[in-house]
Short mmCIF file of N, CA and C in Angstrom, two decimals:
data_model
loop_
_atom_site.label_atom_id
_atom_site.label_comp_id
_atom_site.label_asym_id
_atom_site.label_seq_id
_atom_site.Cartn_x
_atom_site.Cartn_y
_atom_site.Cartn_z
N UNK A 4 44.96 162.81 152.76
CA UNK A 4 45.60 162.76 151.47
C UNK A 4 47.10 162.50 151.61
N UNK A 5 48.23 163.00 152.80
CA UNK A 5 49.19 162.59 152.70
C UNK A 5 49.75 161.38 153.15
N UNK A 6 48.93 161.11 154.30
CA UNK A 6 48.56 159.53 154.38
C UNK A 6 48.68 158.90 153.40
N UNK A 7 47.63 158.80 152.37
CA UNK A 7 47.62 158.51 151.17
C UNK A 7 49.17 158.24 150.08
N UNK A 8 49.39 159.54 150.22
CA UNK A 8 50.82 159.56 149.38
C UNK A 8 51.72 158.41 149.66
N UNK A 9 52.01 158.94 151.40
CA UNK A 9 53.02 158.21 152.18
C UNK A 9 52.82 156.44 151.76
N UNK A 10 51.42 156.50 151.51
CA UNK A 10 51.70 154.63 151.66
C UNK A 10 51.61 154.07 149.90
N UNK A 11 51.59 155.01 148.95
CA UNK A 11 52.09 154.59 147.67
C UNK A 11 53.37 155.20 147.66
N UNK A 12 54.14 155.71 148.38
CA UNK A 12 55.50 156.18 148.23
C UNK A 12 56.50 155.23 148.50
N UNK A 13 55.63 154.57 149.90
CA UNK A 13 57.12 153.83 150.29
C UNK A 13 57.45 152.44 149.50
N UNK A 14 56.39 151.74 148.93
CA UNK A 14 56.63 150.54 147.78
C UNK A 14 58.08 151.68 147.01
N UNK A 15 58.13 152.46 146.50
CA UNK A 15 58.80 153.00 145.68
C UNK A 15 59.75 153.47 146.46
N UNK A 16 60.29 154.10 147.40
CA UNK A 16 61.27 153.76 148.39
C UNK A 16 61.69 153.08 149.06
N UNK A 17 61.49 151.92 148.82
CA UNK A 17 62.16 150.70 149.57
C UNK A 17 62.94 149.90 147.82
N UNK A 18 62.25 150.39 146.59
CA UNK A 18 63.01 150.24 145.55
C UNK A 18 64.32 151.07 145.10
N UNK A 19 64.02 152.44 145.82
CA UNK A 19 65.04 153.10 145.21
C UNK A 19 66.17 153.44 146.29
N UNK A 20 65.89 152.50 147.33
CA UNK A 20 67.00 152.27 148.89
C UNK A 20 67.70 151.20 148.73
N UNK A 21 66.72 150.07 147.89
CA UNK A 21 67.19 148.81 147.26
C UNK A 21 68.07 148.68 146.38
N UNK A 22 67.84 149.47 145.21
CA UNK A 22 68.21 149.25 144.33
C UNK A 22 69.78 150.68 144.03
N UNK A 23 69.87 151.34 145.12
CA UNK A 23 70.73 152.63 144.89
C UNK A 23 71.83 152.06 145.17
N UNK A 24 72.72 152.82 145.55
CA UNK A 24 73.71 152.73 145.89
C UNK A 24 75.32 153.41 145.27
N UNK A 25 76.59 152.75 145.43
CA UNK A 25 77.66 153.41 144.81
C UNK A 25 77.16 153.29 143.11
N UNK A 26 77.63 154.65 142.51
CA UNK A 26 78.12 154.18 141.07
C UNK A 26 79.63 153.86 140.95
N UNK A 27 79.33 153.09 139.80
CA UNK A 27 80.71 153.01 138.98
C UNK A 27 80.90 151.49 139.06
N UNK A 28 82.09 150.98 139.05
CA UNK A 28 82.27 149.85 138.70
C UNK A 28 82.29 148.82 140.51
N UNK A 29 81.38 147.56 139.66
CA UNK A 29 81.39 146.87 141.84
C UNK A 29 80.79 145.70 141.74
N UNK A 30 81.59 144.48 142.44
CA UNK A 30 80.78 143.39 141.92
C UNK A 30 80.23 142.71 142.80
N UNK A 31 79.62 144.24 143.82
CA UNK A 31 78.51 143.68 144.48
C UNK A 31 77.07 144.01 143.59
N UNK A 32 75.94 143.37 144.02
CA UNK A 32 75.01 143.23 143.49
C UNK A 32 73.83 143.19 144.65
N UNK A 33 72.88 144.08 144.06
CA UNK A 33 70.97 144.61 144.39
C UNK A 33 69.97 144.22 143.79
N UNK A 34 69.47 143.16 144.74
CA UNK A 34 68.36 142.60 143.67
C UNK A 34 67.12 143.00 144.71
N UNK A 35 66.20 142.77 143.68
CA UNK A 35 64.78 143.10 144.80
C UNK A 35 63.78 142.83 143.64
N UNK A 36 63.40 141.68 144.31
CA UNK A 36 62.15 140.71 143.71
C UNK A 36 60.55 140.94 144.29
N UNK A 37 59.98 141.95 143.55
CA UNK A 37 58.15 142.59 144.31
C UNK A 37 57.36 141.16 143.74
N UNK A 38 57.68 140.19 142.76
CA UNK A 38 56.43 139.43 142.02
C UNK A 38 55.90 138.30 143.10
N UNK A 39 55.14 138.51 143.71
CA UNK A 39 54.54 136.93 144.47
C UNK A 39 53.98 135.68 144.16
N UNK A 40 54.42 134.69 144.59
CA UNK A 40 54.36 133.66 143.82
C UNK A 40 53.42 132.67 144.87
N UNK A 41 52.62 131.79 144.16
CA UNK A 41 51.10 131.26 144.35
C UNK A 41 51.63 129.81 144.83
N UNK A 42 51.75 128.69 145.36
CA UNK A 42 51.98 127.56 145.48
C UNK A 42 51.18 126.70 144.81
N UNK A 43 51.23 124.98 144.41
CA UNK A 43 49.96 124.21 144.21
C UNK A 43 48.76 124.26 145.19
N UNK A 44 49.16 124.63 146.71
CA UNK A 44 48.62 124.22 147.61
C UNK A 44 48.18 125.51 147.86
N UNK A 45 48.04 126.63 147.13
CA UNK A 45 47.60 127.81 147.33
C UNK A 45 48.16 128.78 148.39
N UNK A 46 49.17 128.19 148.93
CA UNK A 46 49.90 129.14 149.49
C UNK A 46 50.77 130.30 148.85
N UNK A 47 50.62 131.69 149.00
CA UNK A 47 51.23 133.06 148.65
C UNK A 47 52.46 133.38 149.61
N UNK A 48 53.13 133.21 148.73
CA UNK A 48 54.20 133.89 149.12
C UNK A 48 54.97 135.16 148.81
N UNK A 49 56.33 136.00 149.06
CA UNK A 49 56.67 137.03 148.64
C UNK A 49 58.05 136.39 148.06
N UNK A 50 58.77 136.94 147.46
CA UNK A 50 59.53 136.22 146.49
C UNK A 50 61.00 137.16 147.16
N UNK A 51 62.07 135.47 147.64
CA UNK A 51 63.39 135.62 148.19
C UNK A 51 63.80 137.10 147.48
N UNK A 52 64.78 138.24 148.16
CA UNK A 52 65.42 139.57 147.96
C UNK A 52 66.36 139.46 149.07
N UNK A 53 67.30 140.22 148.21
CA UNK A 53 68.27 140.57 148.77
C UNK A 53 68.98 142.16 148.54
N UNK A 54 69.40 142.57 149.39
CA UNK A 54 69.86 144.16 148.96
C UNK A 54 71.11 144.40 149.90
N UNK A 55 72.56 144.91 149.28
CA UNK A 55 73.30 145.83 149.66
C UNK A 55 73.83 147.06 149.47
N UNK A 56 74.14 147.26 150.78
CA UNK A 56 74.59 148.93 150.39
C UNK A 56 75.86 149.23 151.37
N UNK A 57 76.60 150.23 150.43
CA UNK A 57 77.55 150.34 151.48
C UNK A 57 77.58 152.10 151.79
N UNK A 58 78.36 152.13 153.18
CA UNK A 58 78.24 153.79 153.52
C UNK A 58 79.37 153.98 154.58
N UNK A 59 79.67 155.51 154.89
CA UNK A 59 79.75 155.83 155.60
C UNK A 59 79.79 155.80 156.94
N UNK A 60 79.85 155.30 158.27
CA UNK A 60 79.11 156.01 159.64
C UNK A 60 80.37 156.82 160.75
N UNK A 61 80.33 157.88 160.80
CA UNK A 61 81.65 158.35 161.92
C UNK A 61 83.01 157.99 161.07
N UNK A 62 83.00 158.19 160.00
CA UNK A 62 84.19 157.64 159.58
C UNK A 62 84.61 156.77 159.23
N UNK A 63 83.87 155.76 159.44
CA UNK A 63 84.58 154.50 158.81
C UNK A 63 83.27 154.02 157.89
N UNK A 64 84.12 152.90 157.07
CA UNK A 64 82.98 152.29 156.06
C UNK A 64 82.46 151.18 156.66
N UNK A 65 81.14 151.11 156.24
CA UNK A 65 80.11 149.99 156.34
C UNK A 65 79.72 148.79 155.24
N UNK A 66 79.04 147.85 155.70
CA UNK A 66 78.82 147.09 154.20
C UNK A 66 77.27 146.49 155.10
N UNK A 67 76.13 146.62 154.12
CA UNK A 67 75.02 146.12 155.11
C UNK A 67 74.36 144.94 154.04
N UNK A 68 74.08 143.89 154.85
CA UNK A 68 73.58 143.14 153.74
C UNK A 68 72.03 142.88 154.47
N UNK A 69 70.78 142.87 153.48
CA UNK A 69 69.79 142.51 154.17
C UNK A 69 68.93 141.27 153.26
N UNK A 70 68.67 140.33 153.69
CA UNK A 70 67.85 139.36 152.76
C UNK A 70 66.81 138.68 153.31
N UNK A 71 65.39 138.90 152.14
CA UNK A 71 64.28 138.52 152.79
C UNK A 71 64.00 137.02 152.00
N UNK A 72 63.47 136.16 153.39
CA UNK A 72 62.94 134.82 152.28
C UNK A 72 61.30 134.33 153.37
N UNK A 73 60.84 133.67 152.42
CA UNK A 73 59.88 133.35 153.11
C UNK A 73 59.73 131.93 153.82
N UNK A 74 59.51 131.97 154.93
CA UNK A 74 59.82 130.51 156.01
C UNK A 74 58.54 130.19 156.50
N UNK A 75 58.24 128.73 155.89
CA UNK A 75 57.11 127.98 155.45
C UNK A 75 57.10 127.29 157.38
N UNK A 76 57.76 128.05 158.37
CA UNK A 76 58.11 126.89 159.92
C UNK A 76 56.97 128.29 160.71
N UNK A 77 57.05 129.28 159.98
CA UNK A 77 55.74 130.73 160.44
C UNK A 77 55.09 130.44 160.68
N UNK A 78 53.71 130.58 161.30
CA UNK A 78 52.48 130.46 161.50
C UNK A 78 51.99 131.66 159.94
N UNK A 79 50.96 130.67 159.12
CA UNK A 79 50.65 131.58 158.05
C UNK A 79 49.26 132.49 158.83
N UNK A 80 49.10 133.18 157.53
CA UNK A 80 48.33 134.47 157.74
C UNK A 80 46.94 134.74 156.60
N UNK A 81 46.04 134.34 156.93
CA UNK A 81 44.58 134.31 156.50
C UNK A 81 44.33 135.56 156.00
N UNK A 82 43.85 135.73 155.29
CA UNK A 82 43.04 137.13 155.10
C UNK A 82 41.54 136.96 154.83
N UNK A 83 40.38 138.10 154.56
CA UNK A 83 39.30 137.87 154.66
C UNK A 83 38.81 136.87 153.64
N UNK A 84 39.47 137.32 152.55
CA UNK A 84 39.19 136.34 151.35
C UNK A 84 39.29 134.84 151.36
N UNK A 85 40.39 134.28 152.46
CA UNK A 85 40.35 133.16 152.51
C UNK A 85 41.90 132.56 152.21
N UNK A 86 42.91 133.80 151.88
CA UNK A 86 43.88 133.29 150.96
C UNK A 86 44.79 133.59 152.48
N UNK A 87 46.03 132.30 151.68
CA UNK A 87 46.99 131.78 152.97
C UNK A 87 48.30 132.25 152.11
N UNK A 88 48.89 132.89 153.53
CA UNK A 88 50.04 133.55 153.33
C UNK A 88 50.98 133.34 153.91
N UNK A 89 52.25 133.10 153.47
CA UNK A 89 54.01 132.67 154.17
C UNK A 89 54.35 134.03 154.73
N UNK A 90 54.82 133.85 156.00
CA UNK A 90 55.37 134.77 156.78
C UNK A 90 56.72 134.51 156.41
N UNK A 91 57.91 136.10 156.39
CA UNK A 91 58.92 136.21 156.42
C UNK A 91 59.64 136.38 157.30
N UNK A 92 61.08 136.41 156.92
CA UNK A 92 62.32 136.20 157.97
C UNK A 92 63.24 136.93 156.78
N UNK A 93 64.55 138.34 157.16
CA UNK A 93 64.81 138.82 157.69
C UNK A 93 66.03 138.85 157.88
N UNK A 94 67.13 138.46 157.24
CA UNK A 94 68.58 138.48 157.89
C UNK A 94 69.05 140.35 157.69
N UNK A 95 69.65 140.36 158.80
CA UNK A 95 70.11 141.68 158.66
C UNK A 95 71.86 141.88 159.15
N UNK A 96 72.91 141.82 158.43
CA UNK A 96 74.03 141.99 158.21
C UNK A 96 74.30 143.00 158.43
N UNK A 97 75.32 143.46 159.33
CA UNK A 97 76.49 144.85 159.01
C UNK A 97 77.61 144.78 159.50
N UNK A 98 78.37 145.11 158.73
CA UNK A 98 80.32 144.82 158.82
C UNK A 98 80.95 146.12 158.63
N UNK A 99 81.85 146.36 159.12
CA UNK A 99 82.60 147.54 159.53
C UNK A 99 83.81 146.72 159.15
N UNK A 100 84.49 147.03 157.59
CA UNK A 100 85.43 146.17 157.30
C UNK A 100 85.67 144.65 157.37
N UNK A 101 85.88 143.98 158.52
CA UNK A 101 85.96 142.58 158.20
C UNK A 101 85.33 142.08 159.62
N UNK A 102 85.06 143.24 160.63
CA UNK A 102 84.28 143.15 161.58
C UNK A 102 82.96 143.24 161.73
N UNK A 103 81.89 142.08 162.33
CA UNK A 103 80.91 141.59 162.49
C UNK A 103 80.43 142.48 163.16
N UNK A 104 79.29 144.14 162.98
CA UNK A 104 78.76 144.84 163.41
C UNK A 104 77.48 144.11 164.71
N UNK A 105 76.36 143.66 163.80
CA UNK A 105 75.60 143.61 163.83
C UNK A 105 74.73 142.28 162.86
N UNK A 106 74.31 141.07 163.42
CA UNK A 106 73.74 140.29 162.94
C UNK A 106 72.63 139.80 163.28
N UNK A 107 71.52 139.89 162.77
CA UNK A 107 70.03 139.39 163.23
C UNK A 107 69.36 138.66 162.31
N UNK A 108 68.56 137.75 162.83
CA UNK A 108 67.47 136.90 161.67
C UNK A 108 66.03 137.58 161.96
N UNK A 109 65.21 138.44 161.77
CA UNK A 109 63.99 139.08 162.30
C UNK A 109 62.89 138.51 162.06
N UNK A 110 61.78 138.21 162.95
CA UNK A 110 60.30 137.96 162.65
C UNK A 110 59.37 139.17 162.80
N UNK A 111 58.25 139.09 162.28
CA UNK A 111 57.47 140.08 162.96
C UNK A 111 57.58 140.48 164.53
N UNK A 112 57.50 139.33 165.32
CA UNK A 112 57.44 139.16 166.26
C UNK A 112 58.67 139.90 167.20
N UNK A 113 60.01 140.34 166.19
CA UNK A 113 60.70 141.53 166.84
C UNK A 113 60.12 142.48 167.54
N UNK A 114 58.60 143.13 166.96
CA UNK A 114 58.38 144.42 166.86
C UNK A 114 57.09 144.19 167.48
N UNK A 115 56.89 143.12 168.36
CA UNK A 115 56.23 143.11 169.28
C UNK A 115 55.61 144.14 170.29
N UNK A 116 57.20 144.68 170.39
CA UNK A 116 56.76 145.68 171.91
C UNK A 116 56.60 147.06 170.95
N UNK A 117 56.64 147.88 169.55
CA UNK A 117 55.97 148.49 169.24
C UNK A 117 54.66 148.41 168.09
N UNK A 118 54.37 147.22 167.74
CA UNK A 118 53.34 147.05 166.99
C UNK A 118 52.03 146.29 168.11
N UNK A 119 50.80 146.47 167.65
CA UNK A 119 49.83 146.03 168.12
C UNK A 119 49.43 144.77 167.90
N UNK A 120 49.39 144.01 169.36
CA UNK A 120 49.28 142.58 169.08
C UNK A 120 48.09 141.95 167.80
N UNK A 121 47.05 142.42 167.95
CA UNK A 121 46.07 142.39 166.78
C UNK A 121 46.28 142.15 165.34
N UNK A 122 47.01 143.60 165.50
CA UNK A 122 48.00 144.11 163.94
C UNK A 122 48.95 142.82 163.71
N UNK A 123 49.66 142.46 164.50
CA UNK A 123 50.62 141.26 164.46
C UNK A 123 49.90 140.53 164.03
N UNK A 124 48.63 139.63 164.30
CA UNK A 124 47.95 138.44 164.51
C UNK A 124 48.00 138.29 162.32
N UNK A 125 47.72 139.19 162.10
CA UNK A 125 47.23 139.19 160.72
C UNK A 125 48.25 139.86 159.84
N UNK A 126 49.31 140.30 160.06
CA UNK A 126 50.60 140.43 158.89
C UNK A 126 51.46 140.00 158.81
N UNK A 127 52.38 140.34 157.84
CA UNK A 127 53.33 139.64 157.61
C UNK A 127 54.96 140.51 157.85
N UNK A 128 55.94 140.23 157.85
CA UNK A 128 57.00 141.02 158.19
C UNK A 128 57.38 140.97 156.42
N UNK A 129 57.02 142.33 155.63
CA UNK A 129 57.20 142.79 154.57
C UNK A 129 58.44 143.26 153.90
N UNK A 130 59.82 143.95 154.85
CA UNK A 130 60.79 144.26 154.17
C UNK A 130 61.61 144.79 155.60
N UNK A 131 63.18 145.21 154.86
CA UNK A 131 63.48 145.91 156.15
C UNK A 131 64.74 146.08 155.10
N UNK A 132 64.94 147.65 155.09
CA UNK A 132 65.85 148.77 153.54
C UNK A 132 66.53 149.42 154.31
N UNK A 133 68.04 149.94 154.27
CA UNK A 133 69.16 150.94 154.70
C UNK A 133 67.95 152.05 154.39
N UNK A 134 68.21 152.95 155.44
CA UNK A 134 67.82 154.27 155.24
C UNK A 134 68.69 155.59 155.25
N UNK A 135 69.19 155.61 156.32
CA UNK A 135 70.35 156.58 156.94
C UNK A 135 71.02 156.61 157.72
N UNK A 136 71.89 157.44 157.76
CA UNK A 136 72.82 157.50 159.48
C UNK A 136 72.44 158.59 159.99
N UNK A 137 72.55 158.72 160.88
CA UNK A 137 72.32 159.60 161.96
C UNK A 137 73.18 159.79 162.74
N UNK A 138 73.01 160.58 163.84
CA UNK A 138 74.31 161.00 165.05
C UNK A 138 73.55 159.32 165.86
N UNK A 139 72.81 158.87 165.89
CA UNK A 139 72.71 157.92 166.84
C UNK A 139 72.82 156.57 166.42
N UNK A 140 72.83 156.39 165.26
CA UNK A 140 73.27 155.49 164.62
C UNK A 140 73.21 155.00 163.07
N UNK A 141 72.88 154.12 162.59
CA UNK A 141 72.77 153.52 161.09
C UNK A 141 71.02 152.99 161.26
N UNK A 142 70.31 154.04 160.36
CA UNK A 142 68.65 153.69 160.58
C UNK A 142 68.59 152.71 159.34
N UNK A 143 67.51 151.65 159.91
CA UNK A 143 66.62 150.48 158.28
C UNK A 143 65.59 151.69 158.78
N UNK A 144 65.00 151.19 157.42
CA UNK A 144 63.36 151.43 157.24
C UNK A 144 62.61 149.92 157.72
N UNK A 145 61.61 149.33 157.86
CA UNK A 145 60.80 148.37 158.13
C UNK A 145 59.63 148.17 157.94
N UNK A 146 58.92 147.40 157.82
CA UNK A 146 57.77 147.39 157.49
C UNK A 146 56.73 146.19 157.63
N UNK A 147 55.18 146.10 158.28
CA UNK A 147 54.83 144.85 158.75
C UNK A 147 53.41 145.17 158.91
N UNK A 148 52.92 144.35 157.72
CA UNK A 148 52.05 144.82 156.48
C UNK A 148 50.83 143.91 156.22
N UNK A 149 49.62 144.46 155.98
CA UNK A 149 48.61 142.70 155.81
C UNK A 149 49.05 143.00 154.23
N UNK A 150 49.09 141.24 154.11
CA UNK A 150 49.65 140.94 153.03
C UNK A 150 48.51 141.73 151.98
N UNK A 151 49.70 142.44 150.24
CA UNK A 151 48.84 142.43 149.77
C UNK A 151 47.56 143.88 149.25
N UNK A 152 47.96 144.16 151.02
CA UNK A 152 47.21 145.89 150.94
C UNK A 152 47.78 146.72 150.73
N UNK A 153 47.45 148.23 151.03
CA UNK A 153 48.27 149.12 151.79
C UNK A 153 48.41 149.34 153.71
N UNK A 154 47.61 148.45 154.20
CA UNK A 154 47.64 149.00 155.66
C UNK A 154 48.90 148.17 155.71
N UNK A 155 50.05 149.09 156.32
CA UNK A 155 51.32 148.31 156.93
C UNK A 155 51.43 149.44 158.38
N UNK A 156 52.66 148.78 159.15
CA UNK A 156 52.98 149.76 159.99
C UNK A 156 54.57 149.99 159.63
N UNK A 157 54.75 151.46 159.78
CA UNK A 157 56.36 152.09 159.15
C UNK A 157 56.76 151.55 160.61
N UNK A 158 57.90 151.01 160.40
CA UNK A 158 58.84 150.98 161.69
C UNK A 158 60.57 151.49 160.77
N UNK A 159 60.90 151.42 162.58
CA UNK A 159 62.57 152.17 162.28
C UNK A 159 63.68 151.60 163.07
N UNK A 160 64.48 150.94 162.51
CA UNK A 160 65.46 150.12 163.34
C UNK A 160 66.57 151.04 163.51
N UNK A 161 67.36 151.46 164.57
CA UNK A 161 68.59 151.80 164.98
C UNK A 161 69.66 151.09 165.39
N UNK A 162 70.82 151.10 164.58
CA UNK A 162 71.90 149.93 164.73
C UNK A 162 73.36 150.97 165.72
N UNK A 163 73.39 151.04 166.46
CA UNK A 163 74.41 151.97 167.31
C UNK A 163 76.20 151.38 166.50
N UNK A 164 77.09 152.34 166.51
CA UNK A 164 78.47 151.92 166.20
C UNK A 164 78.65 150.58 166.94
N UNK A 165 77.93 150.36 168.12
CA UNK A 165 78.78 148.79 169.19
C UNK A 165 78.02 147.78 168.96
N UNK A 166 76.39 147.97 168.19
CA UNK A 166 75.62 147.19 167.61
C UNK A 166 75.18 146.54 168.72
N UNK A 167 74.21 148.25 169.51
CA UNK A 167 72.99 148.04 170.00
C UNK A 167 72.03 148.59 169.38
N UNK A 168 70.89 148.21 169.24
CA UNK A 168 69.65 148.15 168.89
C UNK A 168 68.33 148.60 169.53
N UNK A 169 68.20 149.90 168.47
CA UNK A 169 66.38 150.10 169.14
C UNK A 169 65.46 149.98 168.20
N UNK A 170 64.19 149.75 168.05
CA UNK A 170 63.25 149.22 167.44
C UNK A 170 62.27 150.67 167.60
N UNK A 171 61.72 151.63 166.88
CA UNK A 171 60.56 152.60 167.16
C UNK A 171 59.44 152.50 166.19
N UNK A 172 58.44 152.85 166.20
CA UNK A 172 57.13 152.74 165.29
C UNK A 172 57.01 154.10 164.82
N UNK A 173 57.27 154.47 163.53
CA UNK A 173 57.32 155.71 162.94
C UNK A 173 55.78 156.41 162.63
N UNK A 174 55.98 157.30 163.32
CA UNK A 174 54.78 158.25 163.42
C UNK A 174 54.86 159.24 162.27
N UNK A 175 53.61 158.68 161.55
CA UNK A 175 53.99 159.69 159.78
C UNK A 175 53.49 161.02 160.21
N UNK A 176 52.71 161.11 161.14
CA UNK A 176 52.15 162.51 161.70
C UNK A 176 52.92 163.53 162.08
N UNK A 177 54.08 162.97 162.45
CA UNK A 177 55.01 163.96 162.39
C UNK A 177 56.08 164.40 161.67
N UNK A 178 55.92 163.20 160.59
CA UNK A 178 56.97 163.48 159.09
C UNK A 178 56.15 164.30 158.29
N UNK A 179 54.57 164.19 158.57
CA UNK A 179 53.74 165.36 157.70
C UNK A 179 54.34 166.54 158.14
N UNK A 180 53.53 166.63 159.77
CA UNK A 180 53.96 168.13 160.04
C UNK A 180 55.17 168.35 159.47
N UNK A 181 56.59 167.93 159.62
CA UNK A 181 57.61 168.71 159.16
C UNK A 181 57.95 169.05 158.05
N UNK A 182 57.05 168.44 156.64
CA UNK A 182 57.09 169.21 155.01
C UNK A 182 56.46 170.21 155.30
N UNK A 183 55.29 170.57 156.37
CA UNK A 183 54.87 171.47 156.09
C UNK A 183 55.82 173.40 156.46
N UNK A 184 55.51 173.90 155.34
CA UNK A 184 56.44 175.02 155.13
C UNK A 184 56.02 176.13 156.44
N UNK A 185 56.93 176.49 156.65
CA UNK A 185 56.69 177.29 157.89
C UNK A 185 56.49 178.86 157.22
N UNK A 186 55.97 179.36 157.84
CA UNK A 186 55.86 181.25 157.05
C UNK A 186 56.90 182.38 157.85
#
């Protein structure tokens, strides 16, 4: 059942990571486009997004920009039904004032060495949302998903202050255990 929860939660947390941010007056701008769009040629796609946010890390400010589009140069992705799907790409931005943190273009194929080649063969690279900072660095959320369902796999990107990078596969088994209330 919390399984369950967890994977109608995060559509709705990757909106409200998307779409948050500073109040008040700012003429930056959060868009995040869920509607998928059908081709003549019957190709499905997920519809161009973009999201920023700015924060905090150790003191100084950040600015992260992340934008998803779909790149028709992918190898597409079948499902049982028969329907053909555009794989995404992924820019991932972060600036520390006017300095170039951290810049990547991502495929699924990042998350190679923690997703299952199988699992790869048949999804798509679904999103990738600011989450938090940490003492170890500036966490995304991630996500790499058969198009369409709920089976995705949670992943977790770590961006270090010198903008090194680790990639982990988030184990919800142990985000359960820890709601659970201790006596």
């Amino acid at each position: 059942m919390r399984i369950l929860i967890y994977l109608l939660l995060l559509p709705l947390m990757v909106v409200v990571v998307a779409c948050g941010g500073k109040k008040g007056a700012s003429d930056k701008e959060s868009v995040l486009a869920t509607m998928d769009s059908v081709d003549a040629h019957g190709l499905q796609r997920m519809q161009t997004s973009k999201s920023e946010a700015d924060f905090k890390f150790k003191g100084k400010d950040y600015h992260s920009i992340v934008s998803r589009t779909p790149d028709e140069s992918l190898p597409h992705i079948k499902n049982e039904m028969g329907d053909t799907y555009v794989d995404n790409k992924i820019v991932l931005r972060l600036m520390r004032g006017n300095e170039k943190v951290f810049d990547k273009t991502f495929t699924k194929n990042d998350f190679s060495s923690v997703v299952d080649a199988k699992f790869l063969s048949n999804s798509i690279l679904e999103g990738i949302v600011y989450d938090k900072t940490t003492s170890q660095g500036i966490v995304y959320a991630a996500s790499v998903c058969y198009p369409q369902t709920d089976l995705y796999m949670p992943l977790s990107i770590t961006i270090t202050s010198d903008g090194k990078m680790n990639i982990k596969k988030v184990d919800m088994l142990e985000e359960e255990y820890d709601d659970i209330p201790s006596n």
